[in-house]
Coordinates of C-alpha atoms in Angstrom, one line a residue:
X1 CA 0.2 -0.3 -0.2
X2 CA 1.3 3.7 -0.6
X3 CA 2.4 5.5 1.8
X4 CA 0.2 8.5 3.2
X5 CA 1.5 11.7 2.4
X6 CA 2.0 12.8 6.3
X7 CA 4.5 9.6 6.3
X8 CA 6.5 10.7 3.1
X9 CA 6.8 14.1 4.7
X10 CA 8.2 12.3 7.9
X11 CA 10.9 10.0 5.6
X12 CA 11.5 13.7 4.4
X13 CA 12.7 15.0 7.2
X14 CA 14.3 12.4 8.8
X15 CA 16.4 12.0 5.1
X16 CA 17.3 15.9 5.8
X17 CA 18.5 15.1 9.5
X18 CA 20.5 11.8 8.2
X19 CA 22.0 13.9 5.9
X20 CA 23.2 16.9 8.8
X21 CA 24.7 14.3 11.0
X22 CA 26.9 12.2 8.5
X23 CA 27.9 15.3 7.0
X24 CA 28.8 16.7 10.4
X25 CA 30.5 13.4 11.4
X26 CA 32.7 13.8 8.3
X27 CA 33.4 17.5 8.6
X28 CA 32.1 18.1 5.2
X29 CA 30.0 17.3 2.5
X30 CA 26.8 19.0 1.3
X31 CA 23.7 19.2 3.5
X32 CA 21.8 22.0 2.0
X33 CA 21.3 20.7 -1.1
X34 CA 20.5 16.9 0.3
X35 CA 17.7 19.0 2.0
X36 CA 16.1 21.4 -0.4
X37 CA 15.1 18.1 -1.8
X38 CA 14.0 15.7 0.6
X39 CA 10.8 15.6 -0.5
X40 CA 11.6 14.5 -3.8
X41 CA 13.4 11.3 -2.7
X42 CA 11.3 10.3 -0.5
X43 CA 8.5 10.2 -3.0
X44 CA 10.3 8.7 -5.8
X45 CA 12.0 6.3 -3.3
X46 CA 9.4 5.4 -1.0
X47 CA 5.8 5.9 -3.4
X48 CA 6.8 6.5 -7.0
X49 CA 9.7 4.4 -8.1
X50 CA 9.4 0.2 -8.6
X51 CA 12.1 -1.4 -8.1
X52 CA 14.1 -4.1 -5.4
X53 CA 16.1 -3.1 -2.0
X54 CA 17.8 -6.5 -2.4
X55 CA 18.4 -6.3 -5.9
X56 CA 21.5 -3.4 -7.5
X57 CA 21.2 -4.3 -10.8
X58 CA 18.0 -2.3 -12.0
X59 CA 16.9 -4.9 -13.9
X60 CA 13.3 -5.0 -14.8
X61 CA 13.1 -2.1 -12.5
X62 CA 13.1 1.2 -12.3
X63 CA 16.1 3.4 -12.1
X64 CA 17.6 6.7 -10.7
X65 CA 20.6 8.7 -11.7
X66 CA 21.0 11.5 -8.8
X67 CA 23.2 14.5 -11.2
X68 CA 23.3 16.8 -8.8
X69 CA 26.3 14.4 -7.6
X70 CA 26.9 16.5 -4.1
X71 CA 23.8 15.4 -2.8
X72 CA 25.2 11.8 -2.4
X73 CA 24.6 11.9 1.7
X74 CA 20.5 11.7 0.8
X75 CA 20.9 9.0 -1.6
X76 CA 22.9 7.3 1.5
X77 CA 19.9 8.3 3.7
X78 CA 17.7 6.5 1.1
X79 CA 19.3 3.2 0.3
X80 CA 19.5 2.7 4.1
X81 CA 15.5 3.7 4.8
X82 CA 15.0 1.2 2.2
X83 CA 17.2 -1.5 3.8
X84 CA 19.6 -1.7 0.0
X85 CA 22.3 -0.7 2.2
X86 CA 24.3 -1.6 5.1
X87 CA 26.4 0.9 5.8
X88 CA 26.7 2.8 8.7
X89 CA 25.8 6.6 7.2
X90 CA 28.5 8.3 9.7
X91 CA 31.2 6.8 7.9
X92 CA 30.7 9.1 4.8
X93 CA 33.7 10.1 3.0
X94 CA 36.0 7.4 5.0
X95 CA 38.3 5.9 2.6
X96 CA 37.0 2.6 3.9
X97 CA 33.4 3.2 2.9
X98 CA 31.5 3.0 -0.1
X99 CA 29.5 6.0 0.7
X100 CA 31.5 8.8 -1.3
X101 CA 31.4 12.3 -1.3
X102 CA 30.6 11.9 -4.7
X103 CA 28.2 9.0 -6.0
X104 CA 30.8 6.7 -7.6
X105 CA 30.3 2.5 -8.8
X106 CA 31.7 1.7 -5.3
X107 CA 28.0 1.4 -4.4
X108 CA 26.2 -1.7 -6.6
X109 CA 23.6 1.0 -6.4
X110 CA 25.3 3.8 -8.6
X111 CA 25.2 3.1 -12.1
X112 CA 27.6 5.9 -13.5
X113 CA 29.8 8.0 -12.0
X114 CA 28.2 12.2 -10.8
X115 CA 29.6 14.8 -9.2
X116 CA 30.8 17.0 -12.7
X117 CA 27.4 18.7 -13.3
X118 CA 25.3 18.2 -16.1
X119 CA 26.2 14.6 -16.8
X120 CA 23.2 12.8 -15.6
X121 CA 21.0 13.1 -17.8
X122 CA 22.6 12.5 -21.0
X123 CA 23.5 9.2 -19.1
X124 CA 20.0 9.0 -17.8
X125 CA 18.9 9.4 -21.9
X126 CA 20.8 6.8 -23.1
X127 CA 19.3 4.4 -20.7
X128 CA 15.8 5.2 -21.7
X129 CA 16.8 5.1 -25.2
X130 CA 18.4 1.0 -25.0
X131 CA 15.2 0.0 -22.8
X132 CA 12.8 2.0 -25.7
X133 CA 14.9 0.3 -28.4
X134 CA 14.5 -3.1 -26.9
X135 CA 10.8 -2.6 -25.7
X136 CA 11.6 -3.2 -22.1
X137 CA 10.0 -1.3 -19.6
X138 CA 10.9 1.0 -16.6
X139 CA 11.3 4.0 -15.7
X140 CA 14.7 6.4 -15.9
X141 CA 14.4 9.0 -12.7
X142 CA 17.2 11.7 -12.8
X143 CA 17.4 14.5 -10.4
X144 CA 18.8 17.7 -11.7
X145 CA 19.9 20.4 -10.0
X146 CA 19.2 24.3 -11.4
X147 CA 23.1 24.9 -11.1
X148 CA 23.4 22.8 -13.8
X149 CA 20.9 24.0 -15.8
X150 CA 23.5 26.1 -16.8
X151 CA 25.2 23.4 -18.6
X152 CA 25.1 23.2 -22.2
X153 CA 24.6 19.5 -22.0
X154 CA 21.5 19.7 -20.5
X155 CA 19.9 21.4 -23.3
X156 CA 21.8 18.2 -25.3
X157 CA 20.5 16.0 -23.8
X158 CA 17.0 17.8 -23.6
X159 CA 17.0 17.6 -27.5
X160 CA 17.8 13.8 -27.8
X161 CA 15.5 13.0 -25.7
X162 CA 12.2 14.7 -27.2
X163 CA 13.8 13.7 -30.6
X164 CA 13.9 10.3 -29.8
X165 CA 10.5 10.5 -27.9
X166 CA 11.6 9.4 -24.6
X167 CA 8.1 9.2 -22.5
X168 CA 10.4 6.7 -20.5
X169 CA 12.6 9.5 -19.0
X170 CA 11.7 11.8 -16.2
X171 CA 13.8 14.6 -15.5
X172 CA 12.9 16.4 -11.8
X173 CA 15.2 19.9 -11.7
X174 CA 15.4 21.0 -8.0
X175 CA 14.5 24.9 -8.6
X176 CA 16.6 25.7 -4.5
X177 CA 18.0 29.0 -6.0
X178 CA 21.2 29.0 -4.5
X179 CA 24.2 28.2 -6.2
X180 CA 27.5 27.4 -5.0
X181 CA 29.3 31.2 -4.4
X182 CA 25.6 33.1 -4.9
X183 CA 22.4 32.6 -6.7
X184 CA 21.8 30.7 -9.7
X185 CA 20.9 32.2 -12.9
X186 CA 17.9 31.9 -12.1
X187 CA 16.6 31.8 -9.1
X188 CA 13.3 30.8 -8.2
X189 CA 12.1 32.2 -12.1
X190 CA 10.0 28.9 -12.6
X191 CA 8.5 30.2 -15.7
X192 CA 11.6 30.2 -17.8
X193 CA 12.7 26.9 -17.2
X194 CA 9.5 25.2 -17.2
X195 CA 9.3 27.8 -20.7
X196 CA 12.7 26.0 -21.7
X197 CA 12.0 22.4 -21.0
X198 CA 8.4 23.1 -23.0
X199 CA 10.4 24.4 -26.1
X200 CA 12.3 21.5 -26.0
X201 CA 9.3 19.6 -27.0
X202 CA 9.2 18.5 -22.8
X203 CA 6.1 17.7 -21.4
X204 CA 6.3 19.8 -17.8
X205 CA 4.6 20.4 -14.4
X206 CA 5.8 22.8 -12.2
X207 CA 5.1 22.2 -8.5
X208 CA 6.2 23.0 -4.8
X209 CA 9.2 20.9 -4.4
X210 CA 7.8 20.7 -0.9
X211 CA 4.3 19.8 -1.1
X212 CA 4.3 16.0 -1.0
X213 CA 0.6 15.8 -2.5
X214 CA 1.8 18.3 -5.3
X215 CA 5.1 15.9 -6.5
X216 CA 3.3 12.5 -5.7
X217 CA 0.7 13.9 -8.8
X218 CA 3.1 15.4 -10.7
X219 CA 5.2 12.0 -11.3
X220 CA 1.4 10.2 -12.1
X221 CA 1.0 13.2 -14.8
X222 CA 4.5 11.8 -15.6
X223 CA 3.7 8.0 -16.3
X224 CA 0.7 8.9 -18.9
X225 CA 2.8 11.0 -21.2
X226 CA 3.1 9.3 -24.4
X227 CA 5.3 10.3 -27.1
X228 CA 7.3 12.9 -24.6
X229 CA 10.1 12.9 -22.0
X230 CA 8.5 14.4 -18.8
X231 CA 10.3 17.5 -16.7
X232 CA 9.3 18.0 -13.3
X233 CA 10.9 22.0 -12.4
X234 CA 10.0 21.5 -8.1
X235 CA 10.2 24.6 -6.5
X236 CA 12.8 24.2 -3.0
X237 CA 14.6 26.3 -0.8
X238 CA 18.3 25.0 -0.2
X239 CA 18.5 23.6 4.0
X240 CA 15.0 23.5 3.8
X241 CA 13.7 22.3 7.4
X242 CA 16.0 24.3 9.7
X243 CA 16.3 28.7 10.3
X244 CA 19.7 29.2 10.3
X245 CA 20.1 27.2 7.6
X246 CA 16.9 28.0 4.7
X247 CA 17.8 29.7 1.4
X248 CA 20.8 31.3 3.3
X249 CA 23.5 31.9 1.2
X250 CA 27.0 30.5 2.2
X251 CA 26.3 27.3 3.2
X252 CA 27.0 25.5 0.3
X253 CA 29.8 22.6 1.0
X254 CA 29.5 23.3 4.7
X255 CA 28.4 21.0 7.7
X256 CA 26.7 22.6 10.5
X257 CA 28.8 21.8 13.7
X258 CA 29.1 19.1 15.9
X259 CA 27.7 19.3 19.7
X260 CA 25.4 23.2 19.2
X261 CA 24.5 23.5 15.7
X262 CA 24.2 20.5 15.1
X263 CA 21.4 19.6 18.1
X264 CA 19.6 22.7 16.9
X265 CA 19.2 21.9 13.6
X266 CA 18.1 18.3 14.3
X267 CA 15.5 19.8 17.2
X268 CA 14.0 22.1 14.3
X269 CA 13.6 18.8 11.8
X270 CA 10.9 17.2 14.8
X271 CA 10.0 14.2 15.7
X272 CA 11.9 12.4 12.6
X273 CA 11.5 8.9 14.7
X274 CA 9.4 6.5 11.6
X275 CA 10.3 2.8 9.4
X276 CA 8.8 3.1 6.2
X277 CA 8.9 -0.1 4.1
X278 CA 9.4 -0.3 0.3
X279 CA 7.1 -2.4 -1.4
X280 CA 9.0 -4.5 -3.6
X281 CA 7.6 -4.0 -7.5
X282 CA 9.1 -5.1 -10.7
X283 CA 8.2 -5.4 -13.9
X284 CA 8.0 -9.2 -16.3
X285 CA 11.6 -9.6 -16.6
X286 CA 12.7 -9.8 -20.4
X287 CA 13.8 -12.5 -22.3
X288 CA 16.9 -14.1 -22.0
X289 CA 19.2 -12.8 -25.3
X290 CA 21.0 -16.1 -26.8
X291 CA 23.9 -14.3 -29.2
X292 CA 26.7 -16.1 -31.2
X293 CA 30.2 -15.0 -29.8
X294 CA 31.7 -11.8 -30.9
X295 CA 34.1 -12.6 -33.3
X296 CA 34.3 -11.3 -37.5
X297 CA 36.7 -12.7 -40.6
X298 CA 38.5 -9.7 -42.7
X299 CA 38.6 -10.2 -45.8
X300 CA 41.3 -8.0 -47.4
X301 CA 43.7 -8.6 -50.2
X302 CA 47.7 -8.2 -49.6
X303 CA 48.5 -4.6 -51.0
X304 CA 44.4 -3.7 -51.6
X305 CA 43.9 0.0 -50.2
X306 CA 42.0 0.8 -47.5
X307 CA 41.0 3.6 -45.1
X308 CA 41.1 2.5 -41.4
X309 CA 38.1 4.4 -40.6
X310 CA 36.1 2.4 -43.7
X311 CA 37.6 -0.7 -41.8
X312 CA 36.0 0.2 -38.9
X313 CA 32.6 0.6 -40.2
X314 CA 33.0 -2.4 -41.8
X315 CA 33.5 -4.4 -38.6
X316 CA 30.6 -2.8 -37.3
X317 CA 27.9 -3.5 -39.6
X318 CA 29.5 -7.4 -39.0
X319 CA 28.8 -7.3 -35.3
X320 CA 25.5 -5.6 -35.1
X321 CA 24.3 -8.8 -37.0
X322 CA 26.1 -11.0 -34.5
X323 CA 24.6 -9.0 -31.5
X324 CA 21.9 -7.0 -30.8
X325 CA 23.6 -5.3 -27.9
X326 CA 26.4 -3.9 -30.0
X327 CA 25.3 -0.1 -30.8
X328 CA 26.4 2.6 -32.4
X329 CA 25.8 6.5 -31.7
X330 CA 27.4 9.4 -34.0
X331 CA 27.9 12.3 -34.2
X332 CA 26.4 13.7 -37.5
X333 CA 29.5 12.3 -39.1
X334 CA 28.7 8.3 -39.8
X335 CA 29.2 8.8 -43.5
X336 CA 32.8 9.8 -42.6
X337 CA 33.5 7.7 -39.7
X338 CA 31.6 5.3 -41.6
X339 CA 29.5 4.1 -38.8
X340 CA 26.1 4.1 -41.2
X341 CA 27.5 0.9 -42.3
X342 CA 26.0 -0.3 -39.0
X343 CA 23.1 1.7 -39.2
X344 CA 22.2 0.1 -42.6
X345 CA 22.7 -3.2 -41.9
X346 CA 21.2 -2.8 -38.1
X347 CA 18.8 0.2 -37.8
X348 CA 17.4 -0.1 -34.2
X349 CA 21.3 -0.3 -33.1
X350 CA 21.9 3.8 -34.3
X351 CA 21.6 6.5 -32.7
X352 CA 22.3 9.2 -34.4
X353 CA 24.0 11.8 -31.8
X354 CA 24.2 15.1 -34.4
X355 CA 26.8 17.6 -33.4
X356 CA 26.2 17.1 -29.0
X357 CA 29.5 15.3 -28.8
X358 CA 29.1 15.6 -25.3
X359 CA 25.3 14.1 -25.0
X360 CA 27.1 11.3 -27.1
X361 CA 29.6 10.1 -24.8
X362 CA 26.8 10.6 -22.2
X363 CA 23.9 9.0 -23.7
X364 CA 26.7 5.8 -24.7
X365 CA 27.5 5.3 -21.5
X366 CA 23.6 5.1 -20.4
X367 CA 23.3 2.5 -23.4
X368 CA 26.0 0.3 -21.5
X369 CA 24.5 0.7 -18.5
X370 CA 22.0 -1.1 -20.0
X371 CA 23.8 -4.1 -21.3
X372 CA 25.0 -2.5 -24.4
X373 CA 28.2 -2.2 -26.3
X374 CA 28.2 0.5 -27.4
X375 CA 30.7 2.6 -30.2
X376 CA 30.9 6.3 -29.9
X377 CA 32.2 8.3 -33.1
X378 CA 33.3 11.6 -34.7
X379 CA 36.4 13.1 -35.4
X380 CA 38.7 13.0 -33.0
X381 CA 39.4 16.9 -33.1
X382 CA 35.4 16.6 -31.6
X383 CA 36.0 14.3 -28.1
X384 CA 38.2 16.8 -26.9
X385 CA 35.0 18.7 -26.1
X386 CA 33.8 16.0 -24.8
X387 CA 36.6 15.4 -22.8
X388 CA 34.6 15.8 -19.0
X389 CA 32.1 13.3 -19.8
X390 CA 35.0 10.6 -21.1
X391 CA 36.9 11.1 -18.0
X392 CA 33.3 10.6 -15.6
X393 CA 32.5 7.8 -17.8
X394 CA 36.9 6.2 -16.7
X395 CA 35.3 6.4 -13.0
X396 CA 31.8 5.1 -14.3
X397 CA 33.5 1.9 -14.8
X398 CA 31.4 0.2 -17.3
X399 CA 31.4 -2.9 -19.0
X400 CA 32.0 -1.7 -22.2
X401 CA 32.2 2.1 -24.1
X402 CA 34.0 2.2 -27.4
X403 CA 35.1 5.6 -28.1
X404 CA 36.4 5.9 -32.4
X405 CA 38.0 9.4 -32.8
X406 CA 38.6 9.5 -37.1
X407 CA 40.0 12.1 -39.5
X408 CA 43.3 11.7 -36.6
X409 CA 46.5 14.1 -37.4
X410 CA 47.6 16.2 -40.5
X411 CA 47.0 13.2 -43.0
X412 CA 43.7 14.6 -43.6
X413 CA 45.1 17.7 -45.4
X414 CA 43.5 20.7 -47.0
X415 CA 40.8 20.7 -43.8
X416 CA 43.4 22.5 -41.4
X417 CA 44.3 21.9 -38.4
X418 CA 41.3 22.7 -36.1
X419 CA 40.1 19.3 -37.8
X420 CA 43.2 17.2 -37.3
X421 CA 43.4 16.5 -33.7
X422 CA 46.6 16.8 -32.7
X423 CA 46.0 15.6 -28.9
X424 CA 43.3 12.7 -28.7
X425 CA 45.7 9.9 -27.6
X426 CA 47.3 11.8 -24.8
X427 CA 43.8 12.7 -23.4
X428 CA 43.1 9.2 -23.9
X429 CA 46.0 7.5 -22.5
X430 CA 45.6 9.6 -19.3
X431 CA 42.3 8.2 -18.6
X432 CA 43.3 5.3 -16.1
X433 CA 42.6 2.0 -17.1
X434 CA 41.6 2.4 -20.5
X435 CA 42.7 0.6 -23.6
X436 CA 44.3 3.0 -26.7
X437 CA 44.3 1.1 -29.6
X438 CA 45.6 2.6 -33.1
X439 CA 45.2 0.3 -36.3
X440 CA 47.3 0.9 -39.3
X441 CA 45.7 -1.0 -41.8
X442 CA 42.1 -2.6 -42.4
X443 CA 42.5 -6.3 -41.3
X444 CA 44.0 -4.3 -38.2
X445 CA 41.5 -2.2 -37.9
X446 CA 38.1 -5.1 -38.4
X447 CA 40.3 -7.0 -35.4
X448 CA 41.0 -4.1 -33.5
X449 CA 37.3 -3.7 -33.3
X450 CA 36.8 -7.1 -32.3
X451 CA 38.9 -7.0 -29.4
X452 CA 37.4 -3.7 -28.8
X453 CA 33.8 -5.2 -28.2
X454 CA 35.4 -8.2 -26.2
X455 CA 37.7 -5.9 -24.0
X456 CA 35.8 -4.8 -20.5
X457 CA 36.0 -0.8 -20.1
X458 CA 37.0 2.0 -21.8
X459 CA 38.2 1.3 -25.4
X460 CA 39.7 4.2 -27.7
X461 CA 40.2 3.7 -31.3
X462 CA 42.0 6.2 -33.2
X463 CA 41.1 5.8 -36.9
X464 CA 42.6 8.1 -40.1
X465 CA 41.2 9.7 -43.2
X466 CA 43.8 8.8 -45.7
X467 CA 43.7 4.9 -47.3
X468 CA 46.8 2.6 -46.6
X469 CA 47.8 -0.5 -47.8
X470 CA 46.9 -4.1 -46.5
X471 CA 49.9 -5.3 -44.3
X472 CA 48.6 -8.7 -42.5
X473 CA 46.5 -11.9 -43.9
X474 CA 43.2 -11.9 -42.3
X475 CA 43.7 -14.7 -40.0
X476 CA 46.1 -12.4 -38.1
X477 CA 44.9 -11.9 -34.4
X478 CA 46.0 -8.1 -32.5
X479 CA 45.8 -9.1 -28.5
X480 CA 45.3 -6.1 -26.5
X481 CA 49.0 -4.9 -24.9
X482 CA 50.6 -6.9 -28.7
X483 CA 52.3 -5.5 -31.3
X484 CA 53.6 -6.3 -34.7
X485 CA 57.6 -5.8 -35.4
X486 CA 56.6 -6.2 -39.5
X487 CA 60.7 -5.8 -40.6
X488 CA 64.0 -7.1 -38.7
X489 CA 67.1 -9.1 -39.2
X490 CA 70.3 -9.4 -37.2
X491 CA 71.7 -7.0 -38.3
X492 CA 69.2 -4.2 -37.4
X493 CA 71.0 -1.4 -36.2
X494 CA 68.3 1.0 -35.2
X495 CA 64.4 0.2 -34.7
X496 CA 61.6 2.6 -35.8
X497 CA 58.5 2.2 -34.3
X498 CA 54.5 3.6 -35.4
X499 CA 51.5 3.2 -36.0
X500 CA 48.7 4.6 -37.8
X501 CA 49.8 6.4 -41.5
X502 CA 53.7 6.4 -40.1
X503 CA 53.7 3.2 -40.0
X504 CA 53.2 3.0 -43.6
X505 CA 55.8 6.0 -43.8
X506 CA 58.4 3.8 -41.6
X507 CA 58.5 1.4 -44.0
X508 CA 59.2 3.4 -46.9
X509 CA 62.0 4.6 -45.1
X510 CA 63.7 1.3 -44.2
X511 CA 63.2 0.4 -47.7
X512 CA 65.8 3.5 -48.5
X513 CA 67.9 3.0 -46.1
X514 CA 68.1 -0.7 -46.9
X515 CA 69.5 0.0 -50.1
X516 CA 72.4 2.7 -48.3
X517 CA 73.1 -0.4 -46.4
X518 CA 71.3 -0.2 -42.9
X519 CA 68.8 -2.6 -41.5
X520 CA 66.3 -1.1 -39.7
X521 CA 63.6 -2.6 -37.2
X522 CA 60.1 -1.5 -37.7
X523 CA 57.3 -2.0 -35.6
X524 CA 53.8 -1.5 -35.6
X525 CA 52.5 0.4 -31.9
X526 CA 49.1 -0.7 -32.5
X527 CA 48.5 -1.2 -28.8
X528 CA 49.5 2.7 -27.6
X529 CA 48.0 1.5 -23.7
X530 CA 48.7 -0.8 -22.7
X531 CA 52.3 -0.8 -24.3
X532 CA 53.8 -3.8 -25.4
X533 CA 56.5 -3.5 -23.0
X534 CA 58.7 -6.6 -23.6
X535 CA 59.3 -6.1 -27.5
X536 CA 60.5 -2.6 -27.0
X537 CA 63.0 -3.4 -24.3
X538 CA 64.0 -6.3 -26.3
X539 CA 64.4 -3.7 -29.1
X540 CA 65.9 -1.0 -27.3
X541 CA 68.7 -3.8 -26.0
X542 CA 69.1 -5.8 -30.0
X543 CA 70.0 -2.1 -31.5
X544 CA 71.4 0.8 -31.2
X545 CA 68.4 3.3 -30.7
X546 CA 64.7 3.8 -31.6
X547 CA 62.7 5.9 -33.5
X548 CA 59.2 6.8 -32.8
X549 CA 57.2 8.6 -35.6
X550 CA 53.5 9.5 -34.9
X551 CA 50.9 11.6 -37.2
X552 CA 50.3 13.2 -33.1
X553 CA 51.7 16.1 -30.7
X554 CA 55.3 14.6 -29.5
X555 CA 53.8 15.3 -26.0
X556 CA 51.7 12.3 -24.2
X557 CA 51.4 10.5 -27.9
X558 CA 52.8 7.3 -29.2
X559 CA 56.5 8.5 -28.3
X560 CA 56.3 9.0 -24.8
X561 CA 54.4 5.9 -24.3
X562 CA 57.3 4.1 -25.9
X563 CA 60.0 6.4 -23.9
X564 CA 58.5 5.4 -20.6
X565 CA 58.8 2.0 -21.7
X566 CA 62.4 2.1 -22.2
X567 CA 63.5 4.6 -19.4
X568 CA 67.6 4.9 -19.2
X569 CA 67.9 1.6 -21.8
X570 CA 68.6 3.1 -25.2
X571 CA 68.3 6.4 -26.8
X572 CA 65.3 7.3 -28.7
X573 CA 63.9 10.5 -31.0
X574 CA 60.6 11.8 -30.6
X575 CA 59.4 12.4 -34.4
X576 CA 55.6 14.3 -34.5
X577 CA 53.9 17.4 -34.5
X578 CA 55.5 20.2 -32.5
X579 CA 53.8 23.4 -33.8
X580 CA 50.9 24.4 -34.8
X581 CA 49.7 23.2 -38.5
X582 CA 48.2 24.5 -41.5
X583 CA 46.1 23.3 -44.2
X584 CA 47.8 21.3 -47.5
X585 CA 48.2 18.2 -49.2
X586 CA 49.3 15.2 -46.9
X587 CA 52.2 14.4 -48.3
X588 CA 53.4 17.8 -48.0
X589 CA 52.2 18.3 -44.4
X590 CA 53.7 14.9 -43.3
X591 CA 56.9 16.6 -45.0
X592 CA 56.6 19.5 -43.6
X593 CA 55.9 18.6 -40.1
X594 CA 58.6 16.2 -40.2
X595 CA 57.0 12.4 -40.3
X596 CA 57.3 11.2 -43.5
X597 CA 60.5 9.1 -44.8
X598 CA 63.0 11.6 -45.0
X599 CA 62.6 12.5 -41.3
X600 CA 62.5 9.2 -40.9
X601 CA 66.0 8.5 -42.5
X602 CA 67.5 11.3 -40.9
X603 CA 66.3 10.2 -37.6
X604 CA 68.0 6.7 -37.6
X605 CA 71.3 8.0 -39.6
X606 CA 71.7 10.1 -36.2
X607 CA 71.6 6.7 -34.7
X608 CA 72.6 4.4 -36.1

């Protein structure tokens, strides 16, 4: 039976008390932002959502995303009161506790890490899209703060949700008026938030966020909306329920003091002695899927010229036919990244992200939490715009999330430096736990797409615009952390390490040097992270030095990955981009910026 309104209101007060006490015990945290959303959280967890406090998987249940992640204490409080967790709330923010200062998957009840504001709605939209595409029941609820509505990514997500008619998505905007350093942009101007959501194609209810009856009615309305996501604009007060905190500036991120101050705050909340049982409510369980293993076979001829970006699309289409879990989202570049081949093969497994790269990555992360194997692709340079989303995705520990950046480096040619992506390897190498792959031909590209789909966590694939010659047989394997020594002899004087387009330049340089009597070992470092330390150290021991060559900045890319592996063991020359390039033909740009045959030959001679 649903709890009466009065009990839900008292539970809200109890959640406020927990938030105050846990942050005071921790000596840090955000109690006032928890207090503004207490009724919202009470109604959601103890009345509206269908869920099972014994099952954090969210299967056949509603899902909650706390986009305003600094309100984590009230999430932990709601989970504790519902019986979902047993941890002592007073261990908040302690090193040994899963109750962190902002939500992370160290608690199994957290699907995505939040706390960098403006991201929760994107991930929630990805979850809702996946459920809708699968025909599965269950609603996705995202709780946002009004301050984060200043982030453009919120409105990218709002567009995506309405365009895709995600009527299983409900966003609640906690309009508590106060940000960290002062009032929010629109304070309590609820009409502006309402008009914006309406303009983006949402249904909207405007309510008093401390009125349990009004909140319950809004959620009932949300359940009946067809073809549109639903937004609830809730007017609240930061620090609600305690006179010296309520609607007072200067309290953001500050706990009340232990002792008299805490006693006074708790006393003002009144009687909070109450227990509310959560009725386990679930949807019908979806049918179990039986799918073929994710394996493919390339079909190329040695010497054939194919761009790795094209092979990426070919591989995606093959995998999508094998598994409905394989999905793609693209930032309006699908005819250049070739992800459109998946759309042609399996249109229900493709989402168009349009030119909104932050939301694209967030949606892909949301898909991943619903059991999808998402591939998100765009030009590599545009992934820099989404880097914070990628960073937070790393903290979310997704089962699978594959990013593909195409058109990397000066080899794209005439489009100029704004399109060239000279930073992507560095930024992806910096993501803890990420795998970074850089194919050099069509066979390795297809094989690495296959490998990525079977590799846990975040995987980045760097693809190239120019066509390159097929170097490998179709049965060649490309394991994570490996490399290919594509040219070697007992007389090798120097080792040259490349990947992508520069591997082909390295091979051409080796041919030129061979005519001059200089033997060169050439390594295809297709796995940039983790790197093949053993092969590189062997080369360092057996040759006089190593030359690395990359179509990327010399900072943070392939060269520095190699240097870290062979540090102190040999001399190393790093060839890469050292200045801002300009438009030109690919061949002249590679020559100009020192990553073509002539520069490699000169660097080898310097070490030989």
